Amino acid sequence: MVRAPAAGVPVILLEIDRRSEDAHDLVVKLRRYWEWGRLLPKDAAKHTVDLVRSRPDAIEHIDHEKRLWRRLYPPTGREGLVPVAFVFADTTTAKVANTVAVLEEAGRRYWAPRRYDTLYEKAITARDYRQAVPVVVTTLEQLQEHGADAAVWRRLGRAEADGRARQPRRPYPLPRRGGPRGCGGQAAPCC
């Protein structure tokens, strides 16, 4: 477990894998972290315990402040459960890619955001990360070469990091060359 509040990462669970475990074993560990993030403390209010026992999905509606992990670790300042970092060491790029592919596919239930429960499903495109375990992966070699504060981390479900700083997104699109497009796709005023 790593705590670095000054770096914006107050809590992160760290898993170092020297390829001694199968990728599916890592999915089982991810499931255990997810289950642990859903536990209630022993002294939880009776009403809360009864609610969680009565409905399987009720824990998703219990605030994180009332869960066990929040008593052990400070808030992360981000949505979701305690983040997990998988650091792969002493392995090949192909093996890392295969392991990450298995984590992404077989572990999707634990790290992926869900749709918000709403009457207007098609109108709301935002995703709910509150019940997801944020998972990042990298290799020990990348950490040693670039440092932990470089763009060496890849979050499951996102494009792969390559060690270079990411360019900020533009708040508006650049104008097209040739002026505005008119009728027929030609650079002319609109008809």
GROMACS .gro file of C-alpha atoms in nm:
model
  191
    1MET     CA    1   0.000   0.000   0.000
    2VAL     CA    2   0.133   0.341  -0.095
    3ARG     CA    3   0.034   0.679   0.045
    4ALA     CA    4   0.147   0.994  -0.134
    5PRO     CA    5  -0.099   1.277  -0.061
    6ALA     CA    6   0.131   1.543  -0.210
    7ALA     CA    7   0.127   1.361  -0.545
    8GLY     CA    8  -0.253   1.342  -0.550
    9VAL     CA    9  -0.253   0.968  -0.469
   10PRO     CA   10  -0.324   0.934  -0.099
   11VAL     CA   11  -0.400   0.562  -0.119
   12ILE     CA   12  -0.312   0.295  -0.370
   13LEU     CA   13  -0.289  -0.080  -0.329
   14LEU     CA   14   0.021  -0.206  -0.505
   15GLU     CA   15   0.058  -0.552  -0.658
   16ILE     CA   16   0.404  -0.645  -0.785
   17ASP     CA   17   0.391  -0.945  -1.020
   18ARG     CA   18   0.709  -1.121  -1.127
   19ARG     CA   19   0.503  -1.353  -1.348
   20SER     CA   20   0.468  -1.600  -1.066
   21GLU     CA   21   0.089  -1.587  -1.095
   22ASP     CA   22  -0.141  -1.665  -1.382
   23ALA     CA   23  -0.343  -1.374  -1.525
   24HIS     CA   24  -0.664  -1.534  -1.397
   25ASP     CA   25  -0.514  -1.538  -1.044
   26LEU     CA   26  -0.477  -1.160  -1.077
   27VAL     CA   27  -0.845  -1.136  -1.175
   28VAL     CA   28  -0.931  -1.327  -0.856
   29LYS     CA   29  -0.721  -1.078  -0.656
   30LEU     CA   30  -0.901  -0.792  -0.829
   31ARG     CA   31  -1.236  -0.949  -0.733
   32ARG     CA   32  -1.118  -0.974  -0.370
   33TYR     CA   33  -1.019  -0.606  -0.366
   34TRP     CA   34  -1.363  -0.521  -0.507
   35GLU     CA   35  -1.539  -0.736  -0.245
   36TRP     CA   36  -1.324  -0.585   0.031
   37GLY     CA   37  -1.426  -0.236  -0.083
   38ARG     CA   38  -1.791  -0.334  -0.033
   39LEU     CA   39  -1.757  -0.459   0.327
   40LEU     CA   40  -1.927  -0.287   0.616
   41PRO     CA   41  -1.751  -0.240   0.950
   42LYS     CA   42  -1.853  -0.462   1.242
   43ASP     CA   43  -2.016  -0.169   1.422
   44ALA     CA   44  -2.229  -0.059   1.123
   45ALA     CA   45  -2.581   0.059   1.198
   46LYS     CA   46  -2.835  -0.224   1.226
   47HIS     CA   47  -3.058  -0.062   0.964
   48THR     CA   48  -2.767  -0.054   0.714
   49VAL     CA   49  -2.672  -0.417   0.781
   50ASP     CA   50  -3.034  -0.531   0.744
   51LEU     CA   51  -3.069  -0.339   0.418
   52VAL     CA   52  -2.754  -0.496   0.270
   53ARG     CA   53  -2.861  -0.846   0.379
   54SER     CA   54  -3.209  -0.803   0.229
   55ARG     CA   55  -3.102  -0.702  -0.123
   56PRO     CA   56  -2.790  -0.814  -0.309
   57ASP     CA   57  -2.742  -0.476  -0.480
   58ALA     CA   58  -2.814  -0.263  -0.171
   59ILE     CA   59  -2.443  -0.215  -0.089
   60GLU     CA   60  -2.411  -0.008  -0.406
   61HIS     CA   61  -2.641   0.251  -0.249
   62ILE     CA   62  -2.449   0.268   0.081
   63ASP     CA   63  -2.221   0.570   0.103
   64HIS     CA   64  -1.845   0.501   0.099
   65GLU     CA   65  -1.813   0.686   0.429
   66LYS     CA   66  -1.999   0.399   0.597
   67ARG     CA   67  -1.776   0.125   0.457
   68LEU     CA   68  -1.485  -0.051   0.625
   69TRP     CA   69  -1.209   0.065   0.389
   70ARG     CA   70  -1.282   0.431   0.462
   71ARG     CA   71  -1.194   0.372   0.827
   72LEU     CA   72  -0.855   0.232   0.729
   73TYR     CA   73  -0.759   0.471   0.448
   74PRO     CA   74  -0.817   0.842   0.390
   75PRO     CA   75  -1.042   0.952   0.103
   76THR     CA   76  -0.880   0.938  -0.240
   77GLY     CA   77  -1.059   1.246  -0.370
   78ARG     CA   78  -1.180   1.045  -0.670
   79GLU     CA   79  -1.479   0.828  -0.743
   80GLY     CA   80  -1.450   0.458  -0.690
   81LEU     CA   81  -1.293   0.222  -0.442
   82VAL     CA   82  -0.927   0.211  -0.340
   83PRO     CA   83  -0.710   0.215  -0.656
   84VAL     CA   84  -0.498  -0.089  -0.742
   85ALA     CA   85  -0.170  -0.072  -0.934
   86PHE     CA   86  -0.032  -0.382  -1.102
   87VAL     CA   87   0.341  -0.352  -1.166
   88PHE     CA   88   0.486  -0.626  -1.386
   89ALA     CA   89   0.854  -0.714  -1.347
   90ASP     CA   90   1.097  -0.954  -1.514
   91THR     CA   91   0.871  -1.031  -1.809
   92THR     CA   92   0.830  -0.963  -2.179
   93THR     CA   93   0.611  -0.704  -2.344
   94ALA     CA   94   0.398  -0.977  -2.503
   95LYS     CA   95   0.330  -1.142  -2.167
   96VAL     CA   96   0.234  -0.808  -2.014
   97ALA     CA   97  -0.001  -0.739  -2.305
   98ASN     CA   98  -0.163  -1.081  -2.267
   99THR     CA   99  -0.204  -1.039  -1.891
  100VAL     CA  100  -0.357  -0.691  -1.933
  101ALA     CA  101  -0.595  -0.827  -2.197
  102VAL     CA  102  -0.713  -1.096  -1.954
  103LEU     CA  103  -0.749  -0.840  -1.672
  104GLU     CA  104  -0.953  -0.613  -1.900
  105GLU     CA  105  -1.183  -0.885  -2.027
  106ALA     CA  106  -1.226  -1.122  -1.731
  107GLY     CA  107  -1.208  -0.846  -1.467
  108ARG     CA  108  -1.441  -0.598  -1.640
  109ARG     CA  109  -1.710  -0.642  -1.375
  110TYR     CA  110  -1.474  -0.510  -1.107
  111TRP     CA  111  -1.297  -0.217  -1.277
  112ALA     CA  112  -1.541  -0.090  -1.540
  113PRO     CA  113  -1.789   0.188  -1.469
  114ARG     CA  114  -2.160   0.119  -1.498
  115ARG     CA  115  -2.449   0.311  -1.643
  116TYR     CA  116  -2.633   0.531  -1.397
  117ASP     CA  117  -2.969   0.394  -1.287
  118THR     CA  118  -3.212   0.640  -1.439
  119LEU     CA  119  -3.540   0.657  -1.622
  120TYR     CA  120  -3.365   0.831  -1.910
  121GLU     CA  121  -3.090   0.579  -1.995
  122LYS     CA  122  -3.033   0.711  -2.347
  123ALA     CA  123  -3.013   1.072  -2.231
  124ILE     CA  124  -2.737   1.015  -1.974
  125THR     CA  125  -2.408   0.904  -2.123
  126ALA     CA  126  -2.190   0.961  -1.815
  127ARG     CA  127  -2.060   0.654  -1.635
  128ASP     CA  128  -2.081   0.570  -1.264
  129TYR     CA  129  -1.737   0.489  -1.119
  130ARG     CA  130  -1.849   0.471  -0.754
  131GLN     CA  131  -1.850   0.088  -0.740
  132ALA     CA  132  -1.545   0.036  -0.963
  133VAL     CA  133  -1.189  -0.042  -0.858
  134PRO     CA  134  -0.961   0.196  -1.050
  135VAL     CA  135  -0.684  -0.027  -1.192
  136VAL     CA  136  -0.360   0.098  -1.345
  137VAL     CA  137  -0.081  -0.115  -1.488
  138THR     CA  138   0.283  -0.059  -1.579
  139THR     CA  139   0.615  -0.237  -1.580
  140LEU     CA  140   0.898  -0.203  -1.333
  141GLU     CA  141   1.131  -0.112  -1.619
  142GLN     CA  142   0.912   0.185  -1.720
  143LEU     CA  143   0.896   0.303  -1.360
  144GLN     CA  144   1.274   0.285  -1.326
  145GLU     CA  145   1.334   0.462  -1.657
  146HIS     CA  146   1.072   0.740  -1.639
  147GLY     CA  147   0.962   0.757  -1.274
  148ALA     CA  148   0.622   0.708  -1.116
  149ASP     CA  149   0.502   1.059  -1.203
  150ALA     CA  150   0.555   1.009  -1.580
  151ALA     CA  151   0.293   0.884  -1.825
  152VAL     CA  152   0.388   0.519  -1.773
  153TRP     CA  153   0.059   0.415  -1.617
  154ARG     CA  154  -0.221   0.267  -1.822
  155ARG     CA  155  -0.570   0.254  -1.678
  156LEU     CA  156  -0.772  -0.051  -1.774
  157GLY     CA  157  -1.016   0.039  -2.050
  158ARG     CA  158  -0.806   0.331  -2.176
  159ALA     CA  159  -0.546   0.369  -2.452
  160GLU     CA  160  -0.196   0.246  -2.372
  161ALA     CA  161   0.057   0.486  -2.220
  162ASP     CA  162   0.388   0.515  -2.400
  163GLY     CA  163   0.604   0.715  -2.160
  164ARG     CA  164   0.545   1.051  -2.330
  165ALA     CA  165   0.353   1.340  -2.180
  166ARG     CA  166  -0.002   1.357  -2.307
  167GLN     CA  167  -0.118   1.660  -2.501
  168PRO     CA  168  -0.413   1.849  -2.350
  169ARG     CA  169  -0.737   1.832  -2.544
  170ARG     CA  170  -0.846   2.147  -2.723
  171PRO     CA  171  -1.162   2.305  -2.579
  172TYR     CA  172  -1.287   2.370  -2.934
  173PRO     CA  173  -1.213   2.223  -3.277
  174LEU     CA  174  -0.961   2.388  -3.506
  175PRO     CA  175  -1.109   2.566  -3.810
  176ARG     CA  176  -1.093   2.371  -4.135
  177ARG     CA  177  -0.862   2.479  -4.413
  178GLY     CA  178  -1.039   2.647  -4.702
  179GLY     CA  179  -1.306   2.818  -4.495
  180PRO     CA  180  -1.654   2.694  -4.410
  181ARG     CA  181  -1.802   2.415  -4.617
  182GLY     CA  182  -2.105   2.505  -4.823
  183CYS     CA  183  -2.341   2.302  -5.040
  184GLY     CA  184  -2.187   1.992  -5.188
  185GLY     CA  185  -1.887   1.999  -4.955
  186GLN     CA  186  -1.717   2.281  -5.149
  187ALA     CA  187  -1.542   2.572  -4.980
  188ALA     CA  188  -1.815   2.825  -5.058
  189PRO     CA  189  -2.082   3.017  -4.868
  190CYS     CA  190  -2.393   2.820  -4.788
  191CYS     CA  191  -2.673   2.829  -5.048
   0.00000   0.00000   0.00000
